[in-house]
């Protein structure tokens, strides 16, 4: 077989977007341009509950969310925002807060200046700022507040709350075409026109293009891909990605991953959110974990050490490797809020937990630290590989605890800042 050229190495393409700066105190989160793709999440607490909301914001931030959106829907919620900000500052959580405004944002931002200042970014939905002659005036009031307080604005169009007057106008125009578009194509166009014309209007009012982020959220994977491809071609604004109303469990996870991964691979998207419906009793932080896994799997960012593990087969009838994999994965995630500052670079660590001799030693050698557990019928011994070399063999009932200690000792030795090998 003759090989003329090597297979190209896959990597995401880059899009030349403008760069926004979302700021709180000394924390500057750059969005767009050459900045990393950022993770955003949203609380589901009643914003009036200052302590409950601050605690959830803290949990989301510690899980890896770099901006957290909160609902600001009533005067009581607007009044609570600066108190939430103060509570977070006392806890040492400097994550920027994003205010989510619908219907009455113009009034809340005007009547509660402390709220307007405490937020780092405003989310405005053009479909919900008012109707008729009120729309332009109320939209302008919100943009003027952003200009006054030097805040970033996300102009977030959503197909579930699309400007119906605009959609009706485009439908009428379409009916006059010699070759009318499909109804879905008209809806796509309405989403883009709503977002881009609103952004242009915001610039005319005085908001710099670098302080504008756009989103056009859909709940269908192919719809989202089509709209964002067009949006990326027509503008240089930073883009926020998210499949709205993605759903619960595997459905929401798979749909969000499918849509976001395709767009991110094409270089489209500067911030992301996985809008996952939590299962009963499930932590709100799960959406942040999935978002970080998407970015890490694509090689765009590193958040936590990666754990390679086999799926199991007839050679691995014992559940030991499954239990150890979950224990190590949970252990690494639990420790990351502390390790992130104590051990710079620890997120690059690769750990392997394998279930038998077939791929176990090979995968373990490729990892920084790996263990190959005995499969069915194999000798009851678990070789441990560190930096590609077999260093020891574990036996007995305490393998899991011993391996966890080995991993922690390795992290301490390799990633302590004074270590020249860090």
Coordinates of N, CA, C and O in Angstrom, one line a residue, residues 73 118 167 198 229 245 258 339 369-370:
X73 N -36.6 38.9 38.0 CA -38.0 39.0 37.4 C -38.9 39.9 38.2 O -40.0 40.2 37.7
X118 N -24.3 45.5 40.5 CA -23.8 44.3 41.0 C -23.7 43.2 40.0 O -22.9 42.2 40.1
X167 N -41.8 37.8 13.0 CA -42.0 36.5 12.3 C -43.2 36.7 11.3 O -43.1 36.2 10.2
X198 N -31.1 43.7 16.6 CA -31.0 44.2 18.0 C -29.6 44.6 18.4 O -29.4 45.6 19.1
X229 N -24.5 28.3 12.2 CA -23.6 28.4 11.1 C -23.9 29.7 10.3 O -22.9 30.4 9.9
X245 N -34.0 24.0 26.4 CA -34.9 22.9 26.8 C -34.4 21.5 26.3 O -35.1 20.7 25.6
X258 N -24.2 16.5 21.1 CA -24.2 16.3 19.6 C -24.2 17.7 19.0 O -23.4 18.0 18.1
X339 N -7.2 21.7 44.6 CA -6.0 21.4 43.8 C -5.7 22.4 42.7 O -4.6 22.6 42.3
X369 N -0.4 7.7 35.4 CA -0.5 6.7 36.5 C -1.6 5.8 36.2 O -2.7 6.3 35.9
X370 N -1.4 4.5 36.2 CA -2.5 3.6 35.9 C -2.4 2.3 36.6 O -1.3 1.9 37.2

